CSV table of C-alpha atoms in Angstrom, one decimal:
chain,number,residue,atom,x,y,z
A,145,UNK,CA,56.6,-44.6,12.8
A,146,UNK,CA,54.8,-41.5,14.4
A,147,UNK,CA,57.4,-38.2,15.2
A,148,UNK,CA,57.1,-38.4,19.0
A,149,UNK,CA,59.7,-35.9,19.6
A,150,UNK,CA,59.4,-33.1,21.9
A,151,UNK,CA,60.9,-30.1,21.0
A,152,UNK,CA,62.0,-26.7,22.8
A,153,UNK,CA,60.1,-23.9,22.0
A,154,UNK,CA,60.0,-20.2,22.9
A,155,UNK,CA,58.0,-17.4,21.5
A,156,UNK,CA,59.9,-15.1,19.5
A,157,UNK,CA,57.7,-12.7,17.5
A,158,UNK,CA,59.5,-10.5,14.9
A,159,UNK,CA,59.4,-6.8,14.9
A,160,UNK,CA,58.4,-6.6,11.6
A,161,UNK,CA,55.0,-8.7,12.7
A,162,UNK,CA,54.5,-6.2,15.7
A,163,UNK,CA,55.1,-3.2,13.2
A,164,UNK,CA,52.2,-4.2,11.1
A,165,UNK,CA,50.3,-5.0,13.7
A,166,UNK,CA,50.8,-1.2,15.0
A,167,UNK,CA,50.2,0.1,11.3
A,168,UNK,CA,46.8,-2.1,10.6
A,169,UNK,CA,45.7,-0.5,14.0
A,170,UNK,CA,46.5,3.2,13.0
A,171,UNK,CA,44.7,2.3,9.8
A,172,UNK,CA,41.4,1.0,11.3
A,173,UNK,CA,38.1,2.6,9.5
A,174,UNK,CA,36.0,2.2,12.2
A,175,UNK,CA,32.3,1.2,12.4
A,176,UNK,CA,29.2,3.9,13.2
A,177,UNK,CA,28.0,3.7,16.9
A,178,UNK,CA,25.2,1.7,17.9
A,179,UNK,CA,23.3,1.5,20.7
A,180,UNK,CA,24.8,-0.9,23.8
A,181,UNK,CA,21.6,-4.0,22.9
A,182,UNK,CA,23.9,-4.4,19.3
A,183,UNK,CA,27.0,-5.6,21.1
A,184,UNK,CA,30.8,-4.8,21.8
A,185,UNK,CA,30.3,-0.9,21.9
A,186,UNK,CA,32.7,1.0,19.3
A,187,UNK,CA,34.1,3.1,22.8
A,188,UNK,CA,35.2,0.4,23.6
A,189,UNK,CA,37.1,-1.7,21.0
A,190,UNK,CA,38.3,1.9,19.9
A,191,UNK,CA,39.7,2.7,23.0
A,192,UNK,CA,41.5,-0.9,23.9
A,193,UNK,CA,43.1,-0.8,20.2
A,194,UNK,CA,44.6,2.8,20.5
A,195,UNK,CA,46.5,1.3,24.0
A,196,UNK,CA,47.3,-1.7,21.6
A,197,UNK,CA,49.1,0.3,19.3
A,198,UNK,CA,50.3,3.2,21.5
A,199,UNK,CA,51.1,1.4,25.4
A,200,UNK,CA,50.9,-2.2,25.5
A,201,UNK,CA,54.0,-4.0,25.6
A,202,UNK,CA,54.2,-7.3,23.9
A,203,UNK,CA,57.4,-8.2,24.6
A,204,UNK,CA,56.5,-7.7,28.2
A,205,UNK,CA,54.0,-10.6,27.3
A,206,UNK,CA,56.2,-12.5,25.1
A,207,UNK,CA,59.4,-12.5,28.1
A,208,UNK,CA,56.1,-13.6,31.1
A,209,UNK,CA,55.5,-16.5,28.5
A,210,UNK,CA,59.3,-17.4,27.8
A,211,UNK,CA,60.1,-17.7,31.7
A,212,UNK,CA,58.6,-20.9,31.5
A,213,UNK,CA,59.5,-24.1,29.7
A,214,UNK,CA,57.9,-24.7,27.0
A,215,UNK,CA,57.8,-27.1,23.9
A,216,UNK,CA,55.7,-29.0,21.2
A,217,UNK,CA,55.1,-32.0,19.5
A,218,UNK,CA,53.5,-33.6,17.0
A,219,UNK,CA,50.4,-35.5,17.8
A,220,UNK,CA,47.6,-36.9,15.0
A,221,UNK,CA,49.4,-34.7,12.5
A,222,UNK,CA,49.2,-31.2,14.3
A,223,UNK,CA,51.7,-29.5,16.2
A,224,UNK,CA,50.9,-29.2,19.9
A,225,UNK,CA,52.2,-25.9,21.6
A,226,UNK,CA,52.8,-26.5,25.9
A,227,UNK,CA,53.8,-25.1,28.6
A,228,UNK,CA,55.4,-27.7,31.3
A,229,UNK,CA,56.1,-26.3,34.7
A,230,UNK,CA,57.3,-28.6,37.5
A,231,UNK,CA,56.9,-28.5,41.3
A,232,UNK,CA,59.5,-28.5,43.5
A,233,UNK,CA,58.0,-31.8,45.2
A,234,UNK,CA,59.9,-34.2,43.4
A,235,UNK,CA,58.4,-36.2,40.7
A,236,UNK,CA,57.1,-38.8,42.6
A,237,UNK,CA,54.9,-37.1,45.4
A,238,UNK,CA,53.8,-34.3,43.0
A,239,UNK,CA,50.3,-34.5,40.8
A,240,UNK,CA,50.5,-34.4,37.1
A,241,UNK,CA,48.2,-32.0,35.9
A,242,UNK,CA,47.0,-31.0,32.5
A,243,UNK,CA,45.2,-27.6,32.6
A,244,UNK,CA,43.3,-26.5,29.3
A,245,UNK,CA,41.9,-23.1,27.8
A,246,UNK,CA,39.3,-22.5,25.8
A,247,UNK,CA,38.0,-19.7,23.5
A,248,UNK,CA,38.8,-16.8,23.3
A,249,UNK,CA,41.5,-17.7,25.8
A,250,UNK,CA,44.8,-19.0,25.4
A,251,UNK,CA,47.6,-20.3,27.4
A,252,UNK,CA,48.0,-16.9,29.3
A,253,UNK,CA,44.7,-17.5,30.6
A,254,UNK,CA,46.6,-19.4,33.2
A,255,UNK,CA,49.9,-17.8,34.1
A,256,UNK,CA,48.6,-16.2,37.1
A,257,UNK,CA,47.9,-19.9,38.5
A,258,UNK,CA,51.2,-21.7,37.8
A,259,UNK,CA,52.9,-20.2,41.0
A,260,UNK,CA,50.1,-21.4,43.3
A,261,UNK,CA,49.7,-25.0,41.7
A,262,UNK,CA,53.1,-25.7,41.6
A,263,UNK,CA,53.8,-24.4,45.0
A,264,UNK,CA,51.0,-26.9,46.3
A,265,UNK,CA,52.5,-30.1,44.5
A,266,UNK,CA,51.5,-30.2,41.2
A,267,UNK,CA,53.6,-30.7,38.0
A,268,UNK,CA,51.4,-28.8,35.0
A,269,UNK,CA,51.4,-29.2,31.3
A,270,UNK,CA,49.0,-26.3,30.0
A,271,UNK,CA,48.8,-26.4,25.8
A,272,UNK,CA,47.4,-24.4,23.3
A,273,UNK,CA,44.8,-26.1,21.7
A,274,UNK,CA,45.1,-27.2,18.0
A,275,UNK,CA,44.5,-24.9,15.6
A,276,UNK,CA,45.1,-22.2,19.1
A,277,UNK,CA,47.8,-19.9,19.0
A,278,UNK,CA,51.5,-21.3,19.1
A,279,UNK,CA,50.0,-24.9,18.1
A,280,UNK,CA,49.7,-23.4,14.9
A,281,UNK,CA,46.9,-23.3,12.3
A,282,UNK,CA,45.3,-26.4,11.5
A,283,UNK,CA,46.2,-28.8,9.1
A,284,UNK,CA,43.3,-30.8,8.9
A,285,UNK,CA,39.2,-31.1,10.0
A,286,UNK,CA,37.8,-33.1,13.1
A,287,UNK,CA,39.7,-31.5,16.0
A,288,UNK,CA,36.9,-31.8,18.3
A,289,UNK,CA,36.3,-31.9,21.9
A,290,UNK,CA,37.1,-35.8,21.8
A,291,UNK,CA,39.9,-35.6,19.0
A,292,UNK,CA,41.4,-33.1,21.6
A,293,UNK,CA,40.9,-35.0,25.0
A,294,UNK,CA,42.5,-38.4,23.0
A,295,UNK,CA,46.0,-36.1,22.0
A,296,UNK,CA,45.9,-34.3,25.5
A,297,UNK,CA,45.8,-38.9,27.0
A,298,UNK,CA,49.0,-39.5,24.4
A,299,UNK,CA,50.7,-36.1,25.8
A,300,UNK,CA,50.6,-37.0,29.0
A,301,UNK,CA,52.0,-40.6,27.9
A,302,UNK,CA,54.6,-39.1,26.0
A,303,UNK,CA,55.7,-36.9,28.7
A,304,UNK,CA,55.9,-40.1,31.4
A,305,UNK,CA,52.9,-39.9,33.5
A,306,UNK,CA,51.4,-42.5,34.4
A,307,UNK,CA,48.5,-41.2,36.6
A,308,UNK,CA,47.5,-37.7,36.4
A,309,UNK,CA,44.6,-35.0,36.7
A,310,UNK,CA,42.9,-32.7,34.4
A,311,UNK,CA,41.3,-29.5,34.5
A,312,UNK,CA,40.1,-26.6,32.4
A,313,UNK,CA,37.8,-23.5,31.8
A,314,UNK,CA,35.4,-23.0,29.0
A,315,UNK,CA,36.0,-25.4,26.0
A,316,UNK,CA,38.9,-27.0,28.6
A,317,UNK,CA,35.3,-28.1,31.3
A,318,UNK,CA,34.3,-29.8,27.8
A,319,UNK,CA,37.3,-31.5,27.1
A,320,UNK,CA,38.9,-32.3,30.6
A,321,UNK,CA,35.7,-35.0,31.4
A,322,UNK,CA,36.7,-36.2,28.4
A,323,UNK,CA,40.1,-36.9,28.5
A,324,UNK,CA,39.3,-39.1,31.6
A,325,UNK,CA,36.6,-40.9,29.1
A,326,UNK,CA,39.2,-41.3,27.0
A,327,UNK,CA,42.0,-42.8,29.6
A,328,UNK,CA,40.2,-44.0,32.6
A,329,UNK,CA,42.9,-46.0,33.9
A,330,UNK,CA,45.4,-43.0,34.2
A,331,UNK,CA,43.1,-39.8,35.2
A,332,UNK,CA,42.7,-39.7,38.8
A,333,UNK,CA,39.9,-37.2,38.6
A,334,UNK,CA,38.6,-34.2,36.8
A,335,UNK,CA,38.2,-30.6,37.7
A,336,UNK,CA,36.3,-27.9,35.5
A,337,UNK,CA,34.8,-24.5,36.2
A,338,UNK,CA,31.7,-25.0,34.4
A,339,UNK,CA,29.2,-28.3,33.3
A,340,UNK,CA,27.8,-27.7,29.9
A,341,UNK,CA,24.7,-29.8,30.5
A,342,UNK,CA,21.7,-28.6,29.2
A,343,UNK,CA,17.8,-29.4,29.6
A,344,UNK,CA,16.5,-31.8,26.5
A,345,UNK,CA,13.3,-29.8,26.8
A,346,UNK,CA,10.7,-32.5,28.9
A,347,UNK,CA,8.9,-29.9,31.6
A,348,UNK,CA,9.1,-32.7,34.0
A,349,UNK,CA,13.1,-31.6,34.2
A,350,UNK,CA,12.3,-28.4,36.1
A,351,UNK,CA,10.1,-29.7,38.4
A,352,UNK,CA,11.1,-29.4,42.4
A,353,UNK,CA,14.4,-27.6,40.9
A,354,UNK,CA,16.6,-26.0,43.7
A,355,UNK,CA,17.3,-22.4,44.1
A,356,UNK,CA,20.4,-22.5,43.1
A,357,UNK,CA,19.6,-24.7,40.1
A,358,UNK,CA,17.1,-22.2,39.4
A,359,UNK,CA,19.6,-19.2,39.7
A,360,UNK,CA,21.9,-21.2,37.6
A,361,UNK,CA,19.2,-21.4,34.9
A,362,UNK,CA,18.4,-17.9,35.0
A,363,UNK,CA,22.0,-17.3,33.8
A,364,UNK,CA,21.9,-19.9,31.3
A,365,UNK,CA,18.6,-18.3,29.6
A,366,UNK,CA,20.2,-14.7,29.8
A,367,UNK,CA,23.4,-16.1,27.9
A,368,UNK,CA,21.2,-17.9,25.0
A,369,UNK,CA,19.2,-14.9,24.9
A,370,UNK,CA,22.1,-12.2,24.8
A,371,UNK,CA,25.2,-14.1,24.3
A,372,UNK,CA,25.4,-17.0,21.8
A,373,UNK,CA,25.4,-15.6,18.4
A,374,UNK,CA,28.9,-16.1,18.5
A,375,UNK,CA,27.8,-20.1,18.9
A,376,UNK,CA,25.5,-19.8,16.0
A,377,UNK,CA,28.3,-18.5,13.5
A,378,UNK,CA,31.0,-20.4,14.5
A,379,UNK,CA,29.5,-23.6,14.4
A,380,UNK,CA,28.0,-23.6,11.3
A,381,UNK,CA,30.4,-21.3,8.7
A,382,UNK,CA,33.5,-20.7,10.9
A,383,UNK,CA,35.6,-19.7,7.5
A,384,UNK,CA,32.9,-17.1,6.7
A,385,UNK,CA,34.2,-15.1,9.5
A,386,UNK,CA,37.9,-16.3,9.5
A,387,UNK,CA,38.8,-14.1,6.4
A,388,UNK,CA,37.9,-11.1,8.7
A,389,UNK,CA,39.9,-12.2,11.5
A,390,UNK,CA,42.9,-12.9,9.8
A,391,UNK,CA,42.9,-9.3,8.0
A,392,UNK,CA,42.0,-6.8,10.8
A,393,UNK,CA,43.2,-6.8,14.2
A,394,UNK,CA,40.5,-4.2,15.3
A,395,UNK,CA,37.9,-6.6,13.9
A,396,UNK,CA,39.2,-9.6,16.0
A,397,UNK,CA,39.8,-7.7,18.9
A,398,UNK,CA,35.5,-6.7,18.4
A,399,UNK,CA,34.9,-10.2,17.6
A,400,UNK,CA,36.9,-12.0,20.8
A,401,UNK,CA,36.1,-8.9,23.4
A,402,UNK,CA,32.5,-10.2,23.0
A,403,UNK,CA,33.0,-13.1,26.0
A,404,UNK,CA,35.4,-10.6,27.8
A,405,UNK,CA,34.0,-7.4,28.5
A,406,UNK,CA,31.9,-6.8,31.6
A,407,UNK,CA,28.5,-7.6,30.5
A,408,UNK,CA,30.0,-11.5,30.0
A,409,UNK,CA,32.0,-11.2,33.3
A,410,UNK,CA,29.2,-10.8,35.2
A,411,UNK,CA,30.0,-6.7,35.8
A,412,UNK,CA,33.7,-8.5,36.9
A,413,UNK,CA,36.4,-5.9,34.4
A,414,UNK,CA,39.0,-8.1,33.2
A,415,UNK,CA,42.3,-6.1,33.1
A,416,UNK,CA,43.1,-4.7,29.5
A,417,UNK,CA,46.9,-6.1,29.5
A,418,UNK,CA,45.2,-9.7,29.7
A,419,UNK,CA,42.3,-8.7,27.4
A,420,UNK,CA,45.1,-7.8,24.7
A,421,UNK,CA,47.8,-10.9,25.7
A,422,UNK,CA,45.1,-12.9,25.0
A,423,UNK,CA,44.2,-11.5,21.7
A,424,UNK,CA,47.7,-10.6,20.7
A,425,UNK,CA,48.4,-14.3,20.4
A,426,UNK,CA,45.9,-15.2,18.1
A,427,UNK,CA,46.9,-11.8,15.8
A,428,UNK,CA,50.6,-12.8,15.8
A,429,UNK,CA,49.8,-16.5,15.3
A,430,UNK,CA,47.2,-16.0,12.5
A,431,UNK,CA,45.0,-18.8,14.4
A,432,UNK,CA,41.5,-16.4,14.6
A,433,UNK,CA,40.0,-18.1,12.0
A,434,UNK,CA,41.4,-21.9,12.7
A,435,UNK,CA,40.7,-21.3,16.4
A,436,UNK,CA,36.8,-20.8,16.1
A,437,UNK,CA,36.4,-24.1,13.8
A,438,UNK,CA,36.4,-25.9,17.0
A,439,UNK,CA,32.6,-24.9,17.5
A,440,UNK,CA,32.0,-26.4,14.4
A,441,UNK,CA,33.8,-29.6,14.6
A,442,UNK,CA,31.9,-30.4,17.7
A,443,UNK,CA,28.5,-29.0,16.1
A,444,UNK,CA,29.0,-32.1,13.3
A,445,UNK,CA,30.8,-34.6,14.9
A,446,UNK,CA,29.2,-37.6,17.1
A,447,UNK,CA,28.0,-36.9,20.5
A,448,UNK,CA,28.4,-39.0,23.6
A,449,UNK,CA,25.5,-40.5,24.9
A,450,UNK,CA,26.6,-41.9,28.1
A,451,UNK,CA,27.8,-40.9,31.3
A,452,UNK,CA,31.6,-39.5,31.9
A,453,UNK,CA,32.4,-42.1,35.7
A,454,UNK,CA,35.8,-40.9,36.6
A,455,UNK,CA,35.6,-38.2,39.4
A,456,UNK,CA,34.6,-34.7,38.8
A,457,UNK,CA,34.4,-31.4,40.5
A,458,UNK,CA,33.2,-28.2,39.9
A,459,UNK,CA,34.4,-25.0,41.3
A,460,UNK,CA,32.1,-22.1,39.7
A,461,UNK,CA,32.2,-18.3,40.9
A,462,UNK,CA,30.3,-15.4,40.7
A,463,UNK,CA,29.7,-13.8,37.6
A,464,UNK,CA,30.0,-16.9,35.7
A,465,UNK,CA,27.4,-19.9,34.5
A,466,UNK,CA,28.8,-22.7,35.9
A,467,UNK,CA,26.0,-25.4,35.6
A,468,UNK,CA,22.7,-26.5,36.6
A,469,UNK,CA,23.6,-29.6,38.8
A,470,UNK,CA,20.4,-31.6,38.1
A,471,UNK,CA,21.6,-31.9,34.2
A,472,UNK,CA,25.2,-32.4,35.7
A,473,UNK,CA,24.2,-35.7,37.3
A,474,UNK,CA,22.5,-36.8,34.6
A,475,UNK,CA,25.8,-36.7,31.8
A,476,UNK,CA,28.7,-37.1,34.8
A,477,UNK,CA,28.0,-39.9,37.2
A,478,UNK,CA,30.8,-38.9,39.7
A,479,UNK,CA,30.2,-35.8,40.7
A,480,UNK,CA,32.8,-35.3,44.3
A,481,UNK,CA,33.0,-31.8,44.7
A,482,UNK,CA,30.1,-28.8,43.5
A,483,UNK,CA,31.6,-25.5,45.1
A,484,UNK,CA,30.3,-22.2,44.4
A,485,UNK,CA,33.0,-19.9,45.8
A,486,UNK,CA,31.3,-16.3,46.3
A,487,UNK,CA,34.5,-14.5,44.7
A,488,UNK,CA,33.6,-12.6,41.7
A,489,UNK,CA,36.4,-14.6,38.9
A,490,UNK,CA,33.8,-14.2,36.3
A,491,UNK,CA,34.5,-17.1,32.9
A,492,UNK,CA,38.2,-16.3,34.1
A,493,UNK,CA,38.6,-17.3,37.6
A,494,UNK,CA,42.8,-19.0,36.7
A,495,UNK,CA,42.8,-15.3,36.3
A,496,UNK,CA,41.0,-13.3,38.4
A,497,UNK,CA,41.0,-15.4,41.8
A,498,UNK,CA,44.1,-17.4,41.1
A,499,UNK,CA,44.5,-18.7,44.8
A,500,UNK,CA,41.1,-19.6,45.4
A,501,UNK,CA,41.0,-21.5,42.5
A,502,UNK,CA,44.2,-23.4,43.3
A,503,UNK,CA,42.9,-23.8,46.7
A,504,UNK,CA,39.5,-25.7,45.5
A,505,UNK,CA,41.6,-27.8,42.8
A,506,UNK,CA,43.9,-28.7,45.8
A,507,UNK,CA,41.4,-29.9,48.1
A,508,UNK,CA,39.8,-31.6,45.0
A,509,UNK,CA,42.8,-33.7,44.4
A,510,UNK,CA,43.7,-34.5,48.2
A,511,UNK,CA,40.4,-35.6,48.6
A,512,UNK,CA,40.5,-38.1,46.0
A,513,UNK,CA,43.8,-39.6,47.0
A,514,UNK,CA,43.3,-39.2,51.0
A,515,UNK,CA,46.8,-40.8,52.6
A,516,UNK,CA,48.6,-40.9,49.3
A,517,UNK,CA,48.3,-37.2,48.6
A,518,UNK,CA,51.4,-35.0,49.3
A,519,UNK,CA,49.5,-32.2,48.3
């Protein structure tokens, strides 16, 4: 019989970890300087890895994380790292709702946006993907987008709910729509910050295309053009790059700063502490190089060619590519909600515009359930 245990965890990194971490950072040889078209500027990742050795406090980070219940289980032979925060509304009335990350995120992507969920009525379970962070590195191929939304439908069963929403940000808009392909009959709806549907190339697509879709692919073509070598790698030798990942901190702190500096934000500065949380988990865990093989397990594995029917909406936000709607329709068939909320959250709106977010995820979910929704 499968392990279906769920086990406490906490995070408890030891010192001696932390002290190499501090002397592979005093040791760095660093790169010549190139000019800003080359990518993440030496200043930079120099500058951000001196406060990593010298001022930022990891067990500031560790003790945020540890305030929170969290466990893992086994699921399809990989340990699954979560976080599972309840409202106060009692289990009954509140909404189940499983929130996931993507890359190079991690679960700290959403502490700022436990409070305000939980305080509106929902119960969260927020885990680390496989082969991400505390779910340890992987033990075996295929964890793709579909592999992941199937285990995220059996957590939720093992945990005891019975109907419940999803939601998620970067790989999580992949995987969310997917979980409620995967368990129709218990996902209410699903809420994601971005669509990732993309034009199959016919010029009759673009024709009579809205502003805003037009804006929307505007961005899209600056981020293939600028932006997507990191797709490139990682989906087609992923352990080419992992043995530099796992060996110098500097070098994944370059390699993940990439979708987190400004010129990926949209001009939207992310805050260094969360820059370095987020980075610090996949140092300390060992999981750069395991993390990124999720681009190529979806770049190989079978694609969906219909639809996603259960309920969707989109909250997007300045800064950030959420979707061109006309492609949208034509891969989800139950598109509720399309906002585009004028706040600058950039790819990390749980982070940046917390309450807004919340808000739109709210409304989202009360919506859907009208007189049955507490709310």
């Amino acid at each position: 019989m499968a392990n279906e245990e769920i086990r406490p965890f906490r995070v408890e990194i030891i010192e001696d970890a932390l002290d190499d971490l501090r002397d592979r950072l005093r040791r760095t040889r660093w790169t010549q300087d190139a000019p800003a078209e080359y990518g993440v500027s030496l200043a930079e990742v120099r500058r951000l890895a001196e406060y990593w050795r010298d001022g930022y406090d990891w067990r500031a980070a560790e003790a945020r994380l540890n305030q929170y219940p969290q466990f893992s289980t086994e699921i399809d032979g990989q340990d699954i790292h979560f976080l599972h925060v309840t409202s106060a509304e009692p289990r009954q009335n509140a909404i189940p709702l499983i929130l996931t990350h993507g890359w190079p995120g991690s679960v700290a992507e959403y502490l700022d946006l436990i409070e305000p969920l939980t305080q509106r009525g929902f119960h969260l379970v927020i885990p680390s993907l496989p082969g991400f962070g505390f779910s340890s590195p992987l033990t075996g191929q295929g964890w793709s987008t579909a592999r992941t939304a199937k285990a995220w439908a059996e957590l939720m069963r093992r945990l005891g709910y019975q109907r419940y929403g999803a939601a998620g940000n970067d790989a999580g808009s992949m995987i969310s729509p997917e979980i409620g392909r995967a368990d129709p009959e218990h996902v209410i709806g699903v809420h994601v910050t971005q669509v990732f549907s993309f034009p199959s190339g016919g010029p009759a697509e673009f024709e009579g295309m809205s502003a805003e879709d037009g804006a929307a692919m505007g961005k899209l073509q600056w981020f293939m053009a600028n932006k997507i070598s990191f797709n490139q790698l990682q989906s087609q030798q992923p352990q080419t790059l992992a043995h530099a990942l796992a060996d110098s901190p500097a070098g994944l702190l370059g390699w993940n700063l990439q979708l987190m500096d400004a010129d990926a934000m949209g001009g939207r500065t992310l805050d260094d502490d969360f820059i370095l949380t987020n980075t610090a988990i996949y140092w300390l865990t060992n999981t750069g190089g395991s993390s990124i093989r999720f681009y190529y397990e979806d770049a190989h594995g079978p694609r969906q060619t219909e639809p996603t029917t259960v309920p969707l909406g989109v909250a997007g936000f300045a800064g950030d590519f959420s979707g061109v709607r006309r492609f949208a329709e034509r891969d989800h068939k139950n598109i509720v909600a399309w906002h585009l909320h004028p706040e600058p959250g950039g790819h990390y709106a749980a982070h940046l515009e917390p309450q807004v977010l919340a808000d739109d995820i709210r409304e989202f979910y009360r919506n859907l359930l009208g007189a049955q929704s507490t709310v």
